[in-house]
Structures are given as structure tokens and as C-alpha cells.
Short mmCIF file of C-alpha atoms in Angstrom, two decimals:
data_model
loop_
_atom_site.label_atom_id
_atom_site.label_comp_id
_atom_site.label_asym_id
_atom_site.label_seq_id
_atom_site.Cartn_x
_atom_site.Cartn_y
_atom_site.Cartn_z
CA MET X 15 33.51 7.05 -27.89
CA VAL X 16 33.08 9.03 -24.66
CA GLU X 17 30.94 11.53 -24.27
CA HIS X 18 32.90 14.56 -22.88
CA GLU X 19 31.82 18.20 -22.41
CA HIS X 20 33.10 20.61 -24.62
CA THR X 21 33.45 24.33 -23.62
CA ALA X 22 31.11 26.31 -25.13
CA HIS X 23 33.05 29.09 -26.48
CA SER X 24 35.51 29.52 -29.59
CA GLN X 25 38.79 30.59 -30.07
CA VAL X 26 37.99 34.24 -31.62
CA PHE X 27 35.68 34.64 -28.17
CA TYR X 28 38.83 34.08 -26.03
CA ILE X 29 40.91 36.55 -27.81
CA GLY X 30 37.83 38.80 -27.72
CA ILE X 31 37.85 38.48 -23.75
CA GLY X 32 42.01 38.80 -23.81
CA VAL X 33 41.51 42.09 -26.30
CA VAL X 34 39.14 43.28 -23.22
CA LEU X 35 41.39 42.59 -20.37
CA LEU X 36 44.04 44.71 -22.34
CA ILE X 37 41.72 47.83 -23.38
CA LEU X 38 41.12 47.68 -19.29
CA THR X 39 44.45 47.61 -18.58
CA VAL X 40 45.36 50.79 -20.91
CA THR X 41 42.52 52.68 -18.88
CA THR X 42 43.67 51.84 -15.36
CA ALA X 43 46.70 52.96 -16.02
CA ALA X 44 45.36 56.12 -18.07
CA VAL X 45 42.83 56.97 -15.69
CA ALA X 46 45.44 56.79 -12.74
CA PHE X 47 46.84 59.95 -14.06
CA VAL X 48 43.70 61.78 -14.15
CA ASN X 49 42.64 63.20 -10.80
CA LEU X 50 39.61 61.66 -9.00
CA GLY X 51 40.58 62.47 -5.82
CA PRO X 52 39.41 59.61 -3.46
CA PHE X 53 37.94 58.04 -6.22
CA ASN X 54 41.08 57.24 -7.98
CA PRO X 55 41.16 53.65 -5.83
CA VAL X 56 37.86 53.09 -6.12
CA VAL X 57 37.89 53.39 -9.98
CA ALA X 58 41.25 51.19 -9.87
CA LEU X 59 40.07 48.60 -7.61
CA LEU X 60 36.82 48.54 -9.75
CA ILE X 61 38.44 47.76 -13.02
CA ALA X 62 40.76 45.11 -11.31
CA THR X 63 37.46 43.45 -10.31
CA ILE X 64 35.97 43.48 -13.77
CA LYS X 65 38.93 42.04 -15.01
CA ALA X 66 39.09 39.13 -12.23
CA THR X 67 35.41 38.64 -13.24
CA LEU X 68 36.08 37.95 -16.63
CA VAL X 69 39.17 35.75 -16.04
CA VAL X 70 36.92 33.65 -13.63
CA LEU X 71 33.68 33.50 -15.46
CA PHE X 72 35.66 32.84 -19.08
CA PHE X 73 39.04 31.64 -18.92
CA MET X 74 38.50 29.38 -15.55
CA HIS X 75 35.11 28.13 -17.13
CA VAL X 76 33.32 28.92 -13.84
CA LYS X 77 30.20 30.02 -16.04
CA GLY X 78 28.83 27.06 -17.39
CA ALA X 79 30.80 24.75 -15.62
CA SER X 80 29.33 20.94 -15.22
CA GLU X 81 29.65 20.73 -11.64
CA LYS X 82 27.62 23.46 -9.75
CA LEU X 83 29.71 22.97 -6.64
CA THR X 84 32.68 24.90 -8.46
CA GLY X 85 30.64 27.89 -8.36
CA VAL X 86 29.97 27.37 -4.32
CA VAL X 87 33.37 26.76 -3.94
CA VAL X 88 34.43 29.93 -5.37
CA PHE X 89 32.21 31.84 -3.66
CA SER X 90 33.23 30.38 -0.39
CA GLY X 91 36.68 31.59 -1.29
CA PHE X 92 35.39 35.13 -2.01
CA PHE X 93 33.52 35.23 0.93
CA PHE X 94 36.12 34.15 3.60
CA LEU X 95 38.29 36.70 1.89
CA ALA X 96 35.76 39.27 2.30
CA ILE X 97 35.48 38.31 6.05
CA LEU X 98 39.06 38.90 6.32
CA LEU X 99 39.39 42.25 4.93
CA SER X 100 36.29 43.77 6.15
CA LEU X 101 36.31 42.34 9.96
CA SER X 102 39.97 43.17 9.96
CA LEU X 103 39.76 47.04 8.51
CA ALA X 104 36.33 47.42 10.97
CA ASP X 105 38.55 46.81 13.99
CA TYR X 106 41.75 49.20 12.40
CA MET X 107 39.52 51.76 10.79
CA THR X 108 37.62 52.40 14.17
CA ARG X 109 40.33 52.81 16.71
CA SER X 110 39.85 56.18 17.20
CA TRP X 111 42.06 56.87 20.38
CA ARG X 112 45.10 56.25 18.03
CA MET G 20 43.00 1.31 -15.14
CA GLN G 21 45.10 -1.61 -15.99
CA ASP G 22 45.42 -2.60 -12.15
CA SER G 23 41.63 -2.92 -11.86
CA GLN G 24 41.53 -5.69 -14.71
CA ALA G 25 44.07 -7.70 -12.83
CA ASN G 26 42.61 -7.19 -9.33
CA THR G 27 39.05 -8.08 -10.44
CA GLY G 28 39.96 -10.43 -12.72
CA SER G 29 36.76 -9.30 -14.75
CA VAL G 30 38.55 -8.71 -18.10
CA ALA G 31 35.93 -10.32 -20.15
CA THR G 32 33.34 -8.02 -18.96
CA ILE G 33 34.90 -4.73 -19.92
CA ASP G 34 33.02 -3.64 -22.89
CA HIS G 35 35.88 -2.62 -25.35
CA GLU G 36 33.62 -0.23 -27.36
CA SER G 37 33.50 2.32 -24.30
CA TYR G 38 36.66 1.37 -22.52
CA ASN G 39 38.54 4.38 -21.61
CA PRO G 40 42.21 3.71 -20.43
CA ALA G 41 42.28 7.10 -18.81
CA LEU G 42 39.14 6.33 -16.53
CA ARG G 43 39.94 5.25 -13.10
CA HIS G 44 38.08 2.79 -11.65
CA HIS G 45 36.17 4.40 -8.82
CA PHE G 46 34.63 7.05 -11.11
CA ALA G 47 31.54 6.12 -12.94
CA ASP G 48 32.13 7.94 -15.93
CA PRO G 49 34.86 10.56 -17.25
CA GLN G 50 32.75 13.70 -16.49
CA GLN G 51 32.71 12.56 -12.65
CA GLN G 52 36.35 12.04 -12.63
CA LYS G 53 37.11 15.49 -14.17
CA ASN G 54 34.66 17.15 -12.17
CA ALA G 55 36.44 15.84 -8.95
CA ALA G 56 39.83 16.59 -10.13
CA SER G 57 38.54 20.64 -11.15
CA LEU G 58 37.07 20.43 -7.34
CA GLY G 59 40.06 19.45 -5.94
CA MET G 60 41.83 21.99 -7.90
CA TRP G 61 39.64 24.88 -7.14
CA LEU G 62 39.48 24.02 -3.21
CA PHE G 63 43.53 24.55 -3.65
CA ILE G 64 43.08 28.09 -5.13
CA VAL G 65 40.72 28.82 -2.40
CA THR G 66 43.44 28.57 -0.01
CA GLU G 67 45.94 30.28 -2.19
CA ILE G 68 43.32 33.22 -1.94
CA MET G 69 43.43 32.85 1.64
CA PHE G 70 47.10 32.86 1.35
CA PHE G 71 47.75 36.32 -0.67
CA GLY G 72 44.70 37.58 1.17
CA GLY G 73 46.36 37.74 4.34
CA MET G 74 49.27 39.85 2.96
CA PHE G 75 46.42 41.72 1.00
CA CYS G 76 45.05 42.57 4.31
CA ALA G 77 48.39 43.65 5.48
CA TYR G 78 49.11 46.01 2.75
CA LEU G 79 45.59 47.90 3.44
CA ILE G 80 46.04 48.10 7.05
CA TYR G 81 49.60 49.63 6.29
CA ARG G 82 48.50 51.58 3.38
CA LEU G 83 45.88 53.68 5.28
CA ALA G 84 47.85 54.36 8.53
CA HIS G 85 50.62 55.69 6.48
CA PHE G 86 49.19 56.77 2.77
CA ASN G 87 51.79 59.51 2.04
CA ALA G 88 54.71 57.05 2.71
CA PHE G 89 53.07 54.39 0.69
CA ALA G 90 52.55 56.97 -2.16
CA ALA G 91 55.72 58.09 -2.43
CA GLY G 92 56.91 54.92 -2.47
CA SER G 93 54.50 53.61 -5.31
CA GLN G 94 55.47 57.02 -6.95
CA GLN G 95 59.18 55.43 -7.37
CA LEU G 96 57.72 51.94 -9.00
CA ASN G 97 58.32 52.09 -12.63
CA ILE G 98 54.65 51.92 -13.71
CA TRP G 99 55.15 51.31 -17.18
CA MET G 100 57.36 48.15 -16.62
CA GLY G 101 54.13 46.83 -14.45
CA ALA G 102 51.67 47.66 -16.82
CA ILE G 103 53.83 45.87 -19.59
CA ASN G 104 54.08 42.74 -17.20
CA THR G 105 50.20 43.02 -16.86
CA ALA G 106 49.35 43.00 -20.57
CA VAL G 107 52.11 40.06 -20.84
CA LEU G 108 49.94 37.82 -18.03
CA ILE G 109 47.14 38.62 -19.69
CA VAL G 110 48.28 37.58 -23.47
CA SER G 111 49.73 34.18 -21.41
CA SER G 112 46.09 33.70 -19.74
CA VAL G 113 44.63 33.63 -23.53
CA THR G 114 47.44 31.29 -24.88
CA VAL G 115 46.68 29.07 -21.52
CA VAL G 116 42.85 29.13 -22.49
CA LEU G 117 43.66 28.21 -26.13
CA ALA G 118 45.68 25.49 -25.08
CA VAL G 119 42.74 24.07 -23.24
CA LYS G 120 40.48 24.33 -26.31
CA ALA G 121 43.30 22.71 -28.42
CA ALA G 122 43.66 19.84 -25.98
CA GLU G 123 39.78 19.41 -25.94
CA MET G 124 40.02 19.19 -30.20
CA GLY G 125 42.77 16.86 -30.00
CA LYS G 126 45.35 19.34 -31.52
CA ARG G 127 48.31 18.01 -30.29
CA LYS G 128 50.73 20.38 -32.23
CA ALA G 129 48.89 23.23 -31.28
CA LEU G 130 48.29 22.51 -27.78
CA THR G 131 52.33 21.89 -27.56
CA GLY G 132 52.89 25.40 -29.19
CA TYR G 133 50.39 27.10 -26.81
CA LEU G 134 52.12 25.79 -23.94
CA VAL G 135 55.65 26.79 -24.96
CA VAL G 136 53.99 30.54 -26.13
CA THR G 137 52.68 30.50 -22.56
CA VAL G 138 56.05 29.58 -20.70
CA LEU G 139 57.71 31.89 -22.84
CA LEU G 140 55.55 34.62 -21.67
CA GLY G 141 55.76 33.78 -18.16
CA ALA G 142 59.74 33.83 -18.83
CA THR G 143 59.05 37.50 -20.11
CA PHE G 144 57.56 38.93 -17.24
CA LEU G 145 59.82 37.10 -14.98
CA VAL G 146 63.07 39.03 -16.87
CA VAL G 147 60.93 42.38 -16.61
CA LYS G 148 60.68 41.47 -12.81
CA GLY G 149 64.27 41.33 -12.93
CA PHE G 150 64.81 44.69 -14.18
CA GLU G 151 62.60 46.17 -11.60
CA TYR G 152 64.31 44.17 -8.85
CA ALA G 153 67.57 45.62 -9.99
CA GLU G 154 66.51 49.19 -10.21
CA LYS G 155 65.32 48.97 -6.55
CA PHE G 156 68.82 47.48 -5.55
CA GLU G 157 70.20 50.42 -7.37
CA LYS G 158 68.10 53.45 -6.03
CA HIS G 159 68.63 51.32 -2.37
CA HIS G 160 64.77 50.93 -1.71
CA VAL G 161 65.59 47.10 -1.02
CA PRO G 162 64.42 46.88 2.77
CA GLY G 163 67.54 46.34 4.99
CA PRO G 164 70.14 48.01 6.49
CA THR G 165 71.23 49.85 3.17
CA PHE G 166 67.48 50.80 2.49
CA ASN G 167 67.52 54.46 1.69
CA PHE G 168 64.69 56.57 0.97
CA THR G 169 64.79 61.01 0.51
CA ASP G 170 61.98 60.66 -1.89
CA LYS G 171 59.08 63.29 -1.02
CA PHE G 172 55.05 62.36 -1.57
CA ASP G 173 54.37 64.68 -4.41
CA ASP G 174 51.04 65.46 -3.74
CA ASN G 175 49.66 67.59 -6.92
CA GLY G 176 52.94 69.32 -6.53
CA LYS G 177 53.07 69.50 -2.95
CA GLN G 178 56.39 67.54 -1.69
CA ILE G 179 55.23 66.39 1.23
CA PRO G 180 58.24 64.56 3.30
CA VAL G 181 57.92 60.91 4.66
CA ASN G 182 59.02 58.85 7.24
CA PRO G 183 61.95 56.30 5.64
CA LYS G 184 60.71 53.72 7.84
CA GLU G 185 57.04 53.87 6.83
CA ALA G 186 58.44 53.94 2.90
CA GLU G 187 60.54 50.67 3.99
CA LEU G 188 57.30 49.24 5.00
CA PHE G 189 55.79 49.66 1.47
CA PHE G 190 58.77 47.98 -0.24
CA SER G 191 58.64 45.20 2.23
CA LEU G 192 55.20 44.49 1.34
CA TYR G 193 55.86 45.16 -2.69
CA PHE G 194 58.93 42.72 -2.07
CA ALA G 195 56.89 39.98 -0.37
CA MET G 196 53.54 40.15 -2.60
CA THR G 197 55.41 40.42 -6.25
CA GLY G 198 58.17 38.40 -4.73
CA MET G 199 55.51 35.53 -3.77
CA HIS G 200 53.79 35.98 -6.77
CA ALA G 201 57.23 35.79 -9.03
CA LEU G 202 57.87 32.32 -7.04
CA HIS G 203 54.01 31.40 -7.98
CA MET G 204 55.30 32.33 -11.62
CA ILE G 205 58.57 30.17 -11.61
CA ILE G 206 56.62 27.09 -10.26
CA GLY G 207 54.30 27.62 -13.16
CA CYS G 208 56.81 27.88 -16.07
CA GLY G 209 58.03 24.45 -14.64
CA LEU G 210 54.75 23.23 -14.59
CA PHE G 211 53.86 24.32 -18.25
CA SER G 212 57.47 23.25 -19.38
CA THR G 213 56.62 19.64 -18.33
CA LEU G 214 53.15 19.80 -19.53
CA ALA G 215 54.84 21.05 -22.98
CA VAL G 216 57.09 18.17 -23.25
CA LEU G 217 54.22 15.39 -22.30
CA ALA G 218 52.07 16.92 -24.96
CA TRP G 219 54.37 17.06 -27.53
CA LYS G 220 54.67 13.05 -26.56
CA GLY G 221 51.24 12.84 -27.03
CA HIS G 222 50.42 12.15 -23.25
CA TYR G 223 47.15 13.95 -23.66
CA THR G 224 43.78 13.17 -25.58
CA THR G 225 40.64 14.67 -26.09
CA ASN G 226 39.81 11.74 -23.61
CA TYR G 227 42.18 13.22 -20.68
CA PHE G 228 43.73 16.79 -20.73
CA THR G 229 42.46 17.25 -16.96
CA PRO G 230 46.15 18.31 -16.04
CA ILE G 231 46.31 21.03 -18.82
CA GLU G 232 42.94 22.19 -17.52
CA ASN G 233 44.03 22.26 -13.63
CA ALA G 234 47.27 23.89 -14.42
CA GLY G 235 45.19 26.56 -16.62
CA LEU G 236 43.52 27.22 -13.38
CA TYR G 237 46.63 27.62 -11.45
CA TRP G 238 47.97 30.08 -14.29
CA HIS G 239 44.91 32.29 -14.31
CA LEU G 240 44.94 32.29 -10.84
CA VAL G 241 48.48 34.00 -10.71
CA ASP G 242 47.19 36.10 -13.46
CA ILE G 243 44.32 37.75 -11.11
CA ILE G 244 46.66 38.14 -8.37
CA TRP G 245 48.82 40.46 -10.52
CA ILE G 246 45.63 41.94 -11.69
CA TYR G 247 45.26 43.32 -8.43
CA LEU G 248 48.78 44.04 -7.34
CA PHE G 249 49.24 46.20 -10.52
CA PRO G 250 46.76 48.91 -9.13
CA LEU G 251 47.55 48.79 -5.55
CA LEU G 252 51.23 49.00 -5.89
CA TYR G 253 52.17 50.70 -8.77
CA LEU G 254 48.97 53.53 -9.32
CA ILE G 255 48.77 55.21 -5.72
CA SER G 256 48.21 58.72 -6.35
CA ARG G 257 49.89 58.92 -10.05
CA HIS G 258 47.87 62.08 -11.07
CA SER G 259 50.33 64.68 -9.58
#
């Protein structure tokens, strides 16, 4: 009847991504107890970003989306967030007189 | 849909082989309709990212300014409850994506089941969060007139005293961010409960399950926000 697009992945694939996300959660909690000096928050945020990327690409179906505009909107969201954070911190972190 | 037939009076010209009651007349085909709905949902998600982004920005600025107090505050949070909730949300994201898959394959019972499990996992998250908040009230770590913070920042064995006012700032941000996240979870649970009832009644077919997909996008967004909240709030200087 009416053609409609199937998302490319199987249930097993989604469960696999879920398992990877759980392993990364255990990793991030375990690494927090290891003293890496200034790299503790870096590693924590890196793992969080990997997890978020997996969710966006596979659970939210951005990878393989038929509408390319979706990718542009997603990118613009993170782009404006980056502007918000980087320009605000560029101000607060360079107030050497304080 | 039905009204388009009535308005144009062109019922006779409708090709009954390809007639899809879920297709609104201003869209060329179901795929275009689905893409438009998905794009609209993504635009909403971008506004949500910016909304939470404001709080994340405030958090970063104050954390850089008052690191010791933020670390002392973070060390008072219950890391296990936070980690368990992270896992609960990840599992719920998997059930959501499985629900979308079930909807796509027209499996009504599986779809309803996954939606119900998602609501239960969401409720589990909120119950754990409730116990955490109760602990905060008991320890007088809730910002306000009764706020009391005497704990020190344990910097690898060195006990560094912190300004309680600065610790109060950490807990203000903790409650603002987790509270706003919990509000999104409550809305999500309501949303998915409604979808579960409609799915059980056979409201969604392989031709039309856009609400499942879009509610799924919302749920994943709420999951992603928690993925960032967990390390930022719970995991500051835990190695001491």
C-alpha cells in the first residue's frame, strides 16, 4: 500500500547500543574515583559526549534520516549552545582583575 | 482527511488503492508529512537544548569561580542513586526505541508493552530522585533559611573548609537543574501513559505512528540532559 521508510536497525542493534551506553556509565562512575588531576572532568565530559552522540545518531535516528534538514537543525542547536558557552566563558575566564 | 473530501467534493477522484486516512491533504505523501512533523519536533528540541544550556552555562561559570565549594557539595550527593538513575534512563531509552520499532512493524501489543515499561522506568527514576531529595532535606542541604553546610572539601585527604554561601549556590543549581529535568520526566511519563492507552486502542498503524516517534525524540532528549547532569553534578573530585 503506502510506502514508508523503515529505520535501518534491528532490535538487537538497539539493545547492543543500550549495553554500550550502560558500560560507558559504569566506566564514567569508576574513572571518577581515579585521580587524573585536571583530566577528571575532561574524561567525564568526553564519555558523556560519546553517550549523547550514540543516542542522537542511533536512537533519535539522525544517522540515516531521510530529511537532510534534520541534520542541519541538530547541528545548529549544538552550534548555538557552543556560542552560548564559549563566549560566556571567554568573558568570565579572562577577568584577570578579579 | 475526511474534511478534504467534503470540501472539494472530489470523492470520486480519490484513488482507493492508495488512500491513506492518516495523510493530511496539504502533504504530497506520508513521508513528507512525517519529515515535516519530525523537523518541527527537532526545532522544539533545539529550544530545549538552549533552555537547559542557560542553566549549564550558569553552572560552568559558578563552578569555575567556586570550585572547592562545588566539589564539597558534589561529594555530599549520593553517587549510587545518581548512577542507578542514569542506568534506568538508558534502559528506558532502549524501550522507547524498541517501541518505535514495534510501531513501525505494526505490533500493537509489543508497542503498548514497551510504552508501559517506559512509563514504569520513568516512575522508577522519579522515586529514586524523591529519596535523594528527602536526603537533602534531612541534611539541610536545601537552599533557603534552613540551609546548613559544615562539610569540607576532601581534596585527597586535605580537608578544605568552604564558604556555606558558595555551597548553597551549588545546591541551588543542583535543585534547579535536576528539578527542571524531573519536571520533564513527569511530563514524559504523562505523555507516554497517554500514548500507551491510544496504542492499546489501536490508534497507531504502520502508516501512522508519528506521535510515538516524536514523543520518543523528547524522551531521548531528557535522557541526554541527564547523561550530562550526572557527571557534572555527582562526579566532581570523587577520587579523594
